[in-house]
Amino acid sequence: MTNLAEVSQLKVDLKKKEEALNGLDKKLKDANGRVVASNGVVIAQVVAEVVSLEDESPCQMLTRKSCSCSLNKEMEASASNTRHIEELFSEIELLRERNKVMEDELKEMQERYSEISLKFAEVEGERQQLVMKLRNAKKNP
């Protein structure tokens, strides 16, 4: 594969990775920019509910215990979603790092391509000068 083809392929790969990152960002955030679990629960709201449970009265405890099954299920789902979101954020960070490395590689390849093109032009100029000298030498032996 030539350098130009490699550069083109790297550009295509970079664009795909950027689209994947943007897609993940859109999946993780709602219209207001808040991080949302896959079941639609805003993570900040779940955290606030857990904090409010720590300050409840005995009457509130009895009420809460009566519906603790559904709350436990929601919290388990929320914890699972939180782990999933953390994994997604880790993956996003990894993809961003890989994009940065690929961008650096692309810049290096473009610089190398420019240097090689310049060197080729210099060699081609020298070749043309030698061809002219050879023609002149043949005409004037």
CSV table of C-alpha atoms in Angstrom, one decimal:
chain,number,residue,atom,x,y,z
A,1,MET,CA,0.0,0.0,0.0
A,2,THR,CA,1.4,3.4,-0.9
A,3,ASN,CA,1.8,6.2,1.6
A,4,LEU,CA,-1.1,8.1,0.0
A,5,ALA,CA,-3.4,5.1,0.4
A,6,GLU,CA,-2.3,4.6,4.0
A,7,VAL,CA,-3.0,8.3,4.7
A,8,SER,CA,-6.5,8.0,3.1
A,9,GLN,CA,-7.2,4.8,5.1
A,10,LEU,CA,-6.1,6.4,8.4
A,11,LYS,CA,-8.4,9.4,7.6
A,12,VAL,CA,-11.3,7.0,7.1
A,13,ASP,CA,-10.5,5.1,10.3
A,14,LEU,CA,-10.3,8.3,12.2
A,15,LYS,CA,-13.7,9.5,10.9
A,16,LYS,CA,-15.3,6.2,11.9
A,17,LYS,CA,-13.9,6.4,15.4
A,18,GLU,CA,-15.1,10.0,15.9
A,19,GLU,CA,-18.6,9.0,14.7
A,20,ALA,CA,-18.5,6.1,17.2
A,21,LEU,CA,-17.5,8.5,20.0
A,22,ASN,CA,-20.3,10.9,19.1
A,23,GLY,CA,-22.8,8.1,19.0
A,24,LEU,CA,-21.8,6.9,22.5
A,25,ASP,CA,-22.0,10.5,23.9
A,26,LYS,CA,-25.5,10.8,22.5
A,27,LYS,CA,-26.6,7.5,24.0
A,28,LEU,CA,-25.4,8.4,27.4
A,29,LYS,CA,-26.9,11.9,27.7
A,30,ASP,CA,-30.5,13.1,27.5
A,31,ALA,CA,-31.7,16.4,26.0
A,32,ASN,CA,-30.4,18.4,28.9
A,33,GLY,CA,-26.9,17.0,28.8
A,34,ARG,CA,-27.4,14.8,31.9
A,35,VAL,CA,-26.0,11.3,32.1
A,36,VAL,CA,-28.9,8.8,31.8
A,37,ALA,CA,-29.0,5.1,32.5
A,38,SER,CA,-30.4,2.8,29.8
A,39,ASN,CA,-33.8,2.6,31.6
A,40,GLY,CA,-34.1,6.5,31.5
A,41,VAL,CA,-33.2,7.2,35.1
A,42,VAL,CA,-31.1,10.2,35.5
A,43,ILE,CA,-28.0,9.2,37.6
A,44,ALA,CA,-28.0,12.4,39.6
A,45,GLN,CA,-31.7,11.7,40.7
A,46,VAL,CA,-30.8,8.2,41.9
A,47,VAL,CA,-28.0,9.6,44.0
A,48,ALA,CA,-30.2,12.2,45.5
A,49,GLU,CA,-32.8,9.6,46.4
A,50,VAL,CA,-30.2,7.5,48.1
A,51,VAL,CA,-29.0,10.5,50.1
A,52,SER,CA,-32.6,11.4,51.1
A,53,LEU,CA,-33.1,7.9,52.4
A,54,GLU,CA,-30.4,8.4,55.0
A,55,ASP,CA,-32.4,11.3,56.6
A,56,GLU,CA,-35.9,9.7,56.8
A,57,SER,CA,-38.1,9.4,59.9
A,58,PRO,CA,-39.4,6.1,61.3
A,59,CYS,CA,-42.8,6.5,59.6
A,60,GLN,CA,-41.0,7.1,56.3
A,61,MET,CA,-39.0,3.9,57.0
A,62,LEU,CA,-42.1,1.8,57.3
A,63,THR,CA,-43.5,3.3,54.1
A,64,ARG,CA,-40.2,2.6,52.4
A,65,LYS,CA,-40.0,-1.0,53.7
A,66,SER,CA,-43.4,-1.7,52.2
A,67,CYS,CA,-42.1,-0.9,48.8
A,68,SER,CA,-38.5,-1.9,49.3
A,69,CYS,CA,-38.8,-4.8,46.9
A,70,SER,CA,-39.4,-2.5,43.9
A,71,LEU,CA,-36.9,0.0,45.2
A,72,ASN,CA,-34.2,-2.7,45.6
A,73,LYS,CA,-34.9,-3.9,42.1
A,74,GLU,CA,-34.6,-0.3,40.8
A,75,MET,CA,-31.4,0.3,42.8
A,76,GLU,CA,-29.9,-3.0,41.5
A,77,ALA,CA,-30.8,-2.0,38.0
A,78,SER,CA,-29.4,1.4,38.6
A,79,ALA,CA,-26.2,0.0,40.1
A,80,SER,CA,-25.9,-2.3,37.1
A,81,ASN,CA,-26.5,0.7,34.7
A,82,THR,CA,-24.0,2.8,36.6
A,83,ARG,CA,-21.3,0.0,36.1
A,84,HIS,CA,-22.3,-0.2,32.5
A,85,ILE,CA,-22.0,3.6,32.1
A,86,GLU,CA,-18.6,3.6,33.8
A,87,GLU,CA,-17.5,0.9,31.4
A,88,LEU,CA,-18.7,3.0,28.5
A,89,PHE,CA,-16.9,6.1,29.8
A,90,SER,CA,-13.7,4.0,30.1
A,91,GLU,CA,-14.2,2.8,26.5
A,92,ILE,CA,-14.8,6.4,25.3
A,93,GLU,CA,-11.6,7.5,27.0
A,94,LEU,CA,-9.7,4.6,25.4
A,95,LEU,CA,-11.1,5.5,22.0
A,96,ARG,CA,-10.1,9.1,22.4
A,97,GLU,CA,-6.6,8.1,23.3
A,98,ARG,CA,-6.5,5.8,20.3
A,99,ASN,CA,-7.8,8.7,18.1
A,100,LYS,CA,-5.0,10.9,19.4
A,101,VAL,CA,-2.4,8.3,18.6
A,102,MET,CA,-3.9,7.8,15.1
A,103,GLU,CA,-4.0,11.6,14.5
A,104,ASP,CA,-0.3,11.8,15.5
A,105,GLU,CA,0.6,8.9,13.2
A,106,LEU,CA,-1.4,10.5,10.4
A,107,LYS,CA,0.5,13.8,10.8
A,108,GLU,CA,3.8,11.9,10.8
A,109,MET,CA,2.9,10.1,7.6
A,110,GLN,CA,1.8,13.3,6.0
A,111,GLU,CA,5.1,14.9,6.9
A,112,ARG,CA,7.0,11.9,5.6
A,113,TYR,CA,4.9,12.0,2.4
A,114,SER,CA,5.8,15.7,1.9
A,115,GLU,CA,9.5,15.0,2.4
A,116,ILE,CA,9.4,12.1,0.0
A,117,SER,CA,7.6,14.1,-2.6
A,118,LEU,CA,10.1,16.9,-2.3
A,119,LYS,CA,13.0,14.5,-2.6
A,120,PHE,CA,11.3,12.9,-5.6
A,121,ALA,CA,11.0,16.3,-7.3
A,122,GLU,CA,14.7,17.1,-6.6
A,123,VAL,CA,15.8,13.7,-8.0
A,124,GLU,CA,13.5,14.2,-11.1
A,125,GLY,CA,15.1,17.6,-11.7
A,126,GLU,CA,18.5,16.1,-11.5
A,127,ARG,CA,17.5,13.3,-13.9
A,128,GLN,CA,16.2,15.8,-16.4
A,129,GLN,CA,19.4,17.8,-16.2
A,130,LEU,CA,21.4,14.6,-16.8
A,131,VAL,CA,19.2,13.7,-19.8
A,132,MET,CA,19.9,17.1,-21.3
A,133,LYS,CA,23.6,16.8,-20.8
A,134,LEU,CA,23.6,13.3,-22.3
A,135,ARG,CA,21.7,14.7,-25.4
A,136,ASN,CA,24.1,17.5,-25.7
A,137,ALA,CA,27.0,15.2,-25.5
A,138,LYS,CA,25.6,12.9,-28.2
A,139,LYS,CA,25.0,15.9,-30.5
A,140,ASN,CA,28.5,17.3,-29.9
A,141,PRO,CA,30.9,14.3,-29.7
